Amino acid sequence: MSKINTKNYISINEIDILVFDFDGVLTDNKVHIDKNGSEFVSCNRSDGLGFAAIEKLNKPTLILSTEKNLVVTARAKKLNVPTIQGIDSKVKALENIVNRNNYDFSKVFYIGNDINDYFVMLKCGYTACPKDSHPLIKEISDFTLSTKGGQGVVCELLENIFEINL
């Protein structure tokens, strides 16, 4: 069930909310663990500029992650982006957000990279994935970015898909 998008870009005004997976989208999908079991991930600072630009445009954003991790909490707090994490179903979590805020699923833009994003991406009107995403995710995405996860996905999305100069 592949989506077909005939446009190379869209207007951000067509979007109710931008929803981002964390691992593999805002990170390079690697985890570093020290001898005490503390986890570390790599994020791209330029994505912080991207989220700040989205905030100035008054466009809601959300980080949606099945894993519950203090790293996600800390990064989301720094980016000033709400997060829902530690959930069993991304579909149910996003349905709750859409219904509570009277959003239209056809105006939800979801950015994911792996199998646990598959079903939620099928529900959304617009989807994108990083260059290094799972093949099934690339198949259903409206946009496959030239950027790998954790390498500035938010900035590429704004500049190349929404044609917003940062």
XYZ file of N, CA and C in Angstrom:
498
model
N 0.846 -1.171 0.000
C 0.000 0.000 0.000
C 0.896 1.240 0.000
N 1.347 1.643 -1.157
C 2.272 2.756 -1.282
C 1.522 4.057 -1.553
N 1.958 5.111 -0.915
C 1.379 6.421 -1.155
C 2.061 7.037 -2.366
N 1.342 7.834 -3.087
C 1.922 8.525 -4.227
C 1.715 10.012 -4.011
N 2.790 10.752 -4.056
C 2.727 12.195 -3.905
C 3.198 12.812 -5.216
N 2.374 13.618 -5.825
C 2.724 14.202 -7.107
C 3.481 15.517 -6.958
N 3.586 16.030 -5.762
C 4.298 17.282 -5.525
C 5.704 16.996 -5.002
N 6.598 17.913 -5.269
C 7.940 17.835 -4.693
C 8.004 18.596 -3.378
N 7.026 19.438 -3.140
C 6.963 20.205 -1.899
C 5.500 20.416 -1.536
N 5.274 20.838 -0.298
C 3.925 21.189 0.143
C 4.002 22.455 0.983
N 2.880 23.090 1.182
C 2.816 24.268 2.034
C 2.643 23.817 3.484
N 3.374 24.428 4.371
C 3.230 24.089 5.788
C 1.835 24.461 6.292
N 1.158 25.342 5.563
C -0.209 25.722 5.940
C -1.196 24.575 5.750
N -0.812 23.545 4.991
C -1.657 22.368 4.783
C -1.571 21.382 5.953
N -0.707 21.680 6.920
C -0.396 20.739 7.999
C -1.004 21.212 9.318
N -1.647 20.275 10.047
C -2.149 20.573 11.394
C -1.061 20.368 12.445
N -0.254 19.319 12.291
C 0.779 18.981 13.275
C 1.881 18.179 12.594
N 3.110 18.385 13.048
C 4.270 17.609 12.607
C 4.648 16.661 13.732
N 4.694 15.372 13.432
C 4.984 14.348 14.437
C 6.271 13.636 14.050
N 7.209 13.571 14.997
C 8.519 12.984 14.755
C 8.753 11.775 15.641
N 9.200 10.682 15.050
C 9.783 9.599 15.814
C 11.116 10.135 16.337
N 11.671 9.517 17.361
C 12.927 10.013 17.915
C 14.123 9.223 17.383
N 14.231 7.955 17.792
C 15.390 7.144 17.394
C 15.373 6.895 15.898
N 16.462 7.254 15.248
C 16.586 7.037 13.813
C 16.064 8.179 12.962
N 15.386 9.130 13.592
C 14.937 10.334 12.897
C 15.704 11.533 13.457
N 15.567 11.746 14.757
C 16.305 12.838 15.400
C 17.664 12.373 15.912
N 17.923 11.072 15.824
C 19.237 10.508 16.172
C 19.743 9.678 14.997
N 20.998 9.256 15.081
C 21.559 8.405 14.031
C 21.234 6.930 14.249
N 20.318 6.668 15.166
C 19.819 5.319 15.461
C 20.829 4.443 16.197
N 21.874 5.069 16.713
C 22.858 4.338 17.503
C 22.702 4.730 18.960
N 23.029 3.807 19.837
C 23.026 4.098 21.260
C 24.394 3.741 21.818
N 24.910 4.620 22.646
C 26.190 4.387 23.318
C 25.877 4.158 24.790
N 26.459 3.128 25.360
C 26.189 2.777 26.754
C 27.503 2.760 27.518
N 27.533 3.483 28.647
C 28.754 3.473 29.454
C 28.735 2.286 30.418
N 29.789 2.137 31.186
C 29.920 0.969 32.069
C 28.853 0.920 33.164
N 28.200 2.058 33.427
C 27.131 2.102 34.427
C 25.747 1.865 33.819
N 25.697 1.670 32.507
C 24.431 1.428 31.833
C 23.722 2.684 31.365
N 24.361 3.843 31.518
C 23.760 5.097 31.035
C 23.843 5.147 29.513
N 22.746 5.568 28.912
C 22.681 5.632 27.458
C 22.961 7.047 26.957
N 23.590 7.099 25.785
C 23.876 8.346 25.101
C 23.517 8.162 23.631
N 22.973 9.210 23.030
C 22.672 9.180 21.600
C 23.230 10.450 20.972
N 23.309 10.456 19.646
C 23.781 11.632 18.914
C 22.612 12.292 18.205
N 22.455 13.577 18.477
C 21.442 14.390 17.811
C 22.157 15.506 17.067
N 21.484 16.093 16.098
C 22.070 17.159 15.312
C 21.585 18.503 15.829
N 22.509 19.383 16.152
C 22.141 20.701 16.687
C 21.298 21.520 15.714
N 21.510 21.320 14.409
C 20.740 22.106 13.439
C 19.247 21.801 13.530
N 18.889 20.601 14.001
C 17.472 20.306 14.173
C 16.848 21.209 15.227
N 17.634 21.659 16.181
C 17.150 22.624 17.161
C 16.727 23.920 16.480
N 17.499 24.363 15.492
C 17.126 25.554 14.726
C 15.836 25.307 13.943
N 15.713 24.102 13.427
C 14.502 23.740 12.690
C 13.272 23.767 13.572
N 13.373 23.186 14.756
C 12.227 23.197 15.678
C 11.897 24.616 16.127
N 12.914 25.460 16.303
C 12.665 26.858 16.672
C 11.907 27.576 15.554
N 12.255 27.273 14.299
C 11.553 27.875 13.157
C 10.097 27.409 13.104
N 9.878 26.119 13.364
C 8.507 25.591 13.368
C 7.691 26.267 14.464
N 8.315 26.467 15.625
C 7.628 27.125 16.732
C 7.235 28.555 16.354
N 8.124 29.273 15.657
C 7.815 30.644 15.226
C 6.652 30.669 14.240
N 6.480 29.584 13.508
C 5.374 29.481 12.555
C 4.066 29.047 13.241
N 4.140 28.862 14.560
C 2.984 28.422 15.360
C 2.410 27.088 14.872
N 3.298 26.199 14.442
C 2.874 24.882 13.985
C 3.152 23.885 15.099
N 2.143 23.166 15.556
C 2.355 22.184 16.620
C 3.294 21.060 16.179
N 4.101 20.611 17.114
C 4.996 19.480 16.892
C 4.844 18.498 18.040
N 5.293 17.272 17.793
C 5.229 16.226 18.805
C 6.314 15.212 18.510
N 6.965 14.725 19.551
C 7.854 13.570 19.436
C 7.093 12.388 19.996
N 7.010 11.318 19.214
C 6.265 10.117 19.575
C 7.230 8.937 19.549
N 7.421 8.304 20.721
C 8.402 7.226 20.824
C 7.850 6.067 21.645
N 8.023 4.871 21.148
C 7.570 3.705 21.906
C 8.468 3.449 23.107
N 9.715 3.870 23.005
C 10.652 3.668 24.111
C 10.524 4.803 25.114
N 10.604 4.483 26.389
C 10.644 5.518 27.423
C 12.089 5.671 27.844
N 12.614 6.851 27.656
C 14.029 7.066 27.897
C 14.259 8.510 28.321
N 15.080 8.693 29.329
C 15.402 10.041 29.810
C 16.101 10.875 28.745
N 16.782 10.222 27.812
C 17.442 10.933 26.719
C 16.388 11.641 25.859
N 15.298 10.948 25.559
C 14.210 11.540 24.778
C 13.608 12.719 25.539
N 13.368 12.524 26.821
C 12.799 13.575 27.664
C 13.690 14.812 27.678
N 14.984 14.606 27.866
C 15.921 15.730 27.948
C 16.005 16.490 26.627
N 16.091 15.770 25.525
C 16.209 16.432 24.221
C 14.909 17.169 23.880
N 13.774 16.547 24.124
C 12.489 17.180 23.841
C 12.318 18.452 24.663
N 12.734 18.392 25.918
C 12.641 19.577 26.786
C 13.498 20.709 26.231
N 14.711 20.376 25.815
C 15.597 21.401 25.261
C 15.028 21.992 23.975
N 14.387 21.154 23.158
C 13.793 21.614 21.903
C 12.446 22.295 22.108
N 11.899 22.208 23.319
C 10.572 22.726 23.641
C 9.490 22.048 22.787
N 9.630 20.731 22.656
C 8.693 19.925 21.870
C 8.012 18.933 22.808
N 6.692 18.898 22.833
C 5.998 17.893 23.656
C 6.379 16.486 23.201
N 6.356 15.565 24.133
C 6.701 14.184 23.797
C 5.733 13.219 24.460
N 5.439 12.172 23.737
C 4.709 11.032 24.287
C 5.614 9.841 24.069
N 5.924 9.144 25.143
C 6.845 8.013 25.022
C 6.436 6.872 25.938
N 7.039 5.728 25.671
C 6.727 4.553 26.471
C 5.345 4.015 26.176
N 4.924 4.098 24.926
C 3.576 3.672 24.544
C 3.627 2.353 23.779
N 2.544 1.610 23.845
C 2.447 0.352 23.111
C 2.034 0.566 21.662
N 1.197 1.561 21.415
C 0.656 1.781 20.076
C 0.774 3.246 19.683
N 1.577 3.515 18.672
C 1.684 4.878 18.156
C 0.374 5.306 17.512
N -0.317 4.368 16.897
C -1.599 4.682 16.263
C -2.584 5.201 17.300
N -2.766 4.468 18.401
C -3.712 4.889 19.439
C -3.301 6.219 20.060
N -2.013 6.379 20.312
C -1.535 7.629 20.906
C -1.812 8.808 19.984
N -1.550 8.642 18.701
C -1.780 9.742 17.771
C -3.272 9.974 17.542
N -4.062 8.921 17.531
C -5.525 9.092 17.432
C -6.033 9.950 18.582
N -5.531 9.728 19.787
C -5.928 10.538 20.945
C -5.564 12.005 20.744
N -4.362 12.272 20.265
C -3.913 13.648 20.025
C -4.772 14.307 18.945
N -5.003 13.599 17.850
C -5.792 14.137 16.743
C -7.213 14.452 17.210
N -7.832 13.519 17.910
C -9.208 13.730 18.378
C -9.303 14.841 19.413
N -8.371 14.881 20.354
C -8.403 15.886 21.417
C -8.236 17.303 20.881
N -7.469 17.432 19.784
C -7.164 18.758 19.245
C -7.939 19.093 17.974
N -8.880 18.217 17.611
C -9.666 18.429 16.390
C -8.799 18.594 15.151
N -7.706 17.832 15.091
C -6.885 17.804 13.888
C -7.541 16.874 12.876
N -7.079 16.976 11.655
C -7.527 16.113 10.571
C -6.357 15.200 10.219
N -6.554 13.878 10.275
C -5.462 12.951 9.968
C -4.859 13.217 8.589
N -5.660 13.726 7.669
C -5.129 14.022 6.330
C -4.168 15.203 6.347
N -4.114 15.921 7.491
C -3.204 17.056 7.628
C -2.124 16.805 8.679
N -1.946 15.551 9.052
C -0.873 15.172 9.968
C 0.340 14.774 9.136
N 1.484 15.349 9.452
C 2.734 15.011 8.770
C 3.586 14.218 9.758
N 3.860 12.967 9.423
C 4.602 12.063 10.311
C 5.951 11.740 9.694
N 7.004 11.824 10.503
C 8.350 11.505 10.059
C 8.839 10.325 10.889
N 9.023 9.183 10.236
C 9.445 7.961 10.913
C 10.513 7.239 10.110
N 11.040 6.155 10.695
C 12.125 5.455 10.018
C 12.075 3.939 10.100
N 11.280 3.382 11.005
C 11.387 1.946 11.234
C 10.007 1.296 11.300
N 10.005 -0.012 11.405
C 8.786 -0.814 11.348
C 7.732 -0.357 12.362
N 8.154 0.086 13.540
C 7.155 0.509 14.526
C 6.449 1.816 14.132
N 6.866 2.429 13.041
C 6.198 3.619 12.515
C 5.228 3.277 11.377
N 5.276 2.067 10.893
C 4.555 1.670 9.683
C 3.054 1.982 9.747
N 2.344 1.447 10.733
C 0.886 1.593 10.767
C 0.442 3.026 11.046
N 1.181 3.744 11.866
C 0.813 5.133 12.129
C 1.049 5.980 10.873
N 2.079 5.652 10.116
C 2.344 6.402 8.886
C 1.241 6.179 7.847
N 0.681 4.982 7.835
C -0.411 4.707 6.888
C -1.643 5.555 7.168
N -1.830 5.987 8.400
C -2.999 6.796 8.786
C -2.834 8.282 8.457
N -1.591 8.718 8.303
C -1.317 10.150 8.173
C -1.369 10.614 6.715
N -1.770 11.860 6.548
C -1.887 12.431 5.213
C -0.572 12.648 4.515
N 0.467 12.951 5.283
C 1.791 13.194 4.723
C 2.818 12.444 5.555
N 3.809 11.894 4.874
C 4.861 11.161 5.585
C 6.212 11.394 4.927
N 7.238 11.298 5.755
C 8.614 11.389 5.269
C 9.472 10.459 6.101
N 10.622 10.121 5.544
C 11.569 9.286 6.274
C 12.986 9.679 5.888
N 13.936 9.455 6.801
C 15.340 9.693 6.481
C 15.836 8.704 5.425
N 16.930 9.046 4.803
C 17.536 8.242 3.744
C 17.843 6.808 4.178
N 18.225 6.620 5.432
C 18.650 5.306 5.924
C 17.533 4.540 6.624
N 16.283 4.811 6.260
C 15.126 4.152 6.879
C 14.962 2.720 6.373
N 14.139 1.972 7.096
C 13.796 0.608 6.697
C 13.135 0.655 5.309
N 13.415 -0.324 4.445
C 12.844 -0.324 3.083
C 11.313 -0.229 3.034
N 10.610 -0.872 3.966
C 9.148 -0.775 3.975
C 8.670 0.638 4.287
N 9.405 1.337 5.110
C 9.054 2.721 5.448
C 9.308 3.624 4.246
N 10.404 3.392 3.547
C 10.665 4.163 2.325
C 9.563 3.948 1.304
N 9.079 2.731 1.226
C 8.043 2.383 0.248
C 6.743 3.142 0.486
N 6.379 3.381 1.738
C 5.102 4.038 2.028
C 5.232 5.541 2.261
N 6.456 6.054 2.296
C 6.659 7.481 2.567
C 6.404 8.328 1.327
N 5.783 9.479 1.558
C 5.607 10.443 0.477
C 6.951 11.039 0.065
N 7.814 11.239 1.060
C 9.121 11.841 0.817
C 10.201 11.003 1.488
N 11.209 10.615 0.731
C 12.407 10.022 1.314
C 13.478 11.101 1.248
N 13.916 11.537 2.405
C 14.874 12.631 2.488
C 16.259 12.178 2.044
N 17.090 13.109 1.657
C 18.468 12.774 1.297
C 19.356 12.719 2.533
N 18.819 13.170 3.656
C 19.522 13.194 4.932
C 19.273 11.902 5.706
N 20.321 11.383 6.316
C 20.175 10.225 7.201
C 19.645 10.696 8.558
N 19.075 9.759 9.318
C 18.601 10.069 10.656
C 19.705 10.680 11.506
N 19.348 11.701 12.271
C 20.308 12.349 13.154
C 21.268 13.288 12.454
N 21.021 13.565 11.177
C 21.935 14.416 10.408
C 21.277 15.709 9.928
N 20.180 16.100 10.561
C 19.518 17.341 10.197
C 18.222 17.137 9.437
N 17.479 16.115 9.800
C 16.213 15.776 9.142
C 15.221 16.934 9.202
N 15.111 17.595 10.350
C 14.136 18.682 10.508
C 14.461 19.829 9.559
N 15.731 20.177 9.469
C 16.127 21.276 8.573
C 15.858 20.932 7.119
N 16.190 19.697 6.706
C 15.909 19.324 5.317
C 14.409 19.352 5.048
N 13.629 18.872 5.979
C 12.177 18.874 5.827
C 11.671 20.302 5.586
N 12.121 21.230 6.406
C 11.685 22.616 6.264
C 12.164 23.233 4.956
N 13.433 23.038 4.644
C 14.009 23.693 3.475
C 13.559 23.072 2.154
N 13.525 21.752 2.085
C 13.280 21.092 0.801
C 11.850 20.643 0.573
N 11.120 20.345 1.626
C 9.737 19.902 1.461
C 8.761 21.069 1.615
N 9.010 21.932 2.607
C 8.131 23.074 2.833
C 8.650 24.356 2.189
N 9.865 24.305 1.641
C 10.503 25.456 0.998
C 10.541 26.683 1.915
N 10.989 26.450 3.148
C 11.154 27.510 4.141
C 12.648 27.718 4.346
N 13.117 28.933 4.131
C 14.530 29.228 4.346
C 14.779 29.490 5.814
N 15.748 28.783 6.366
C 16.063 28.965 7.784
C 17.037 30.106 7.981
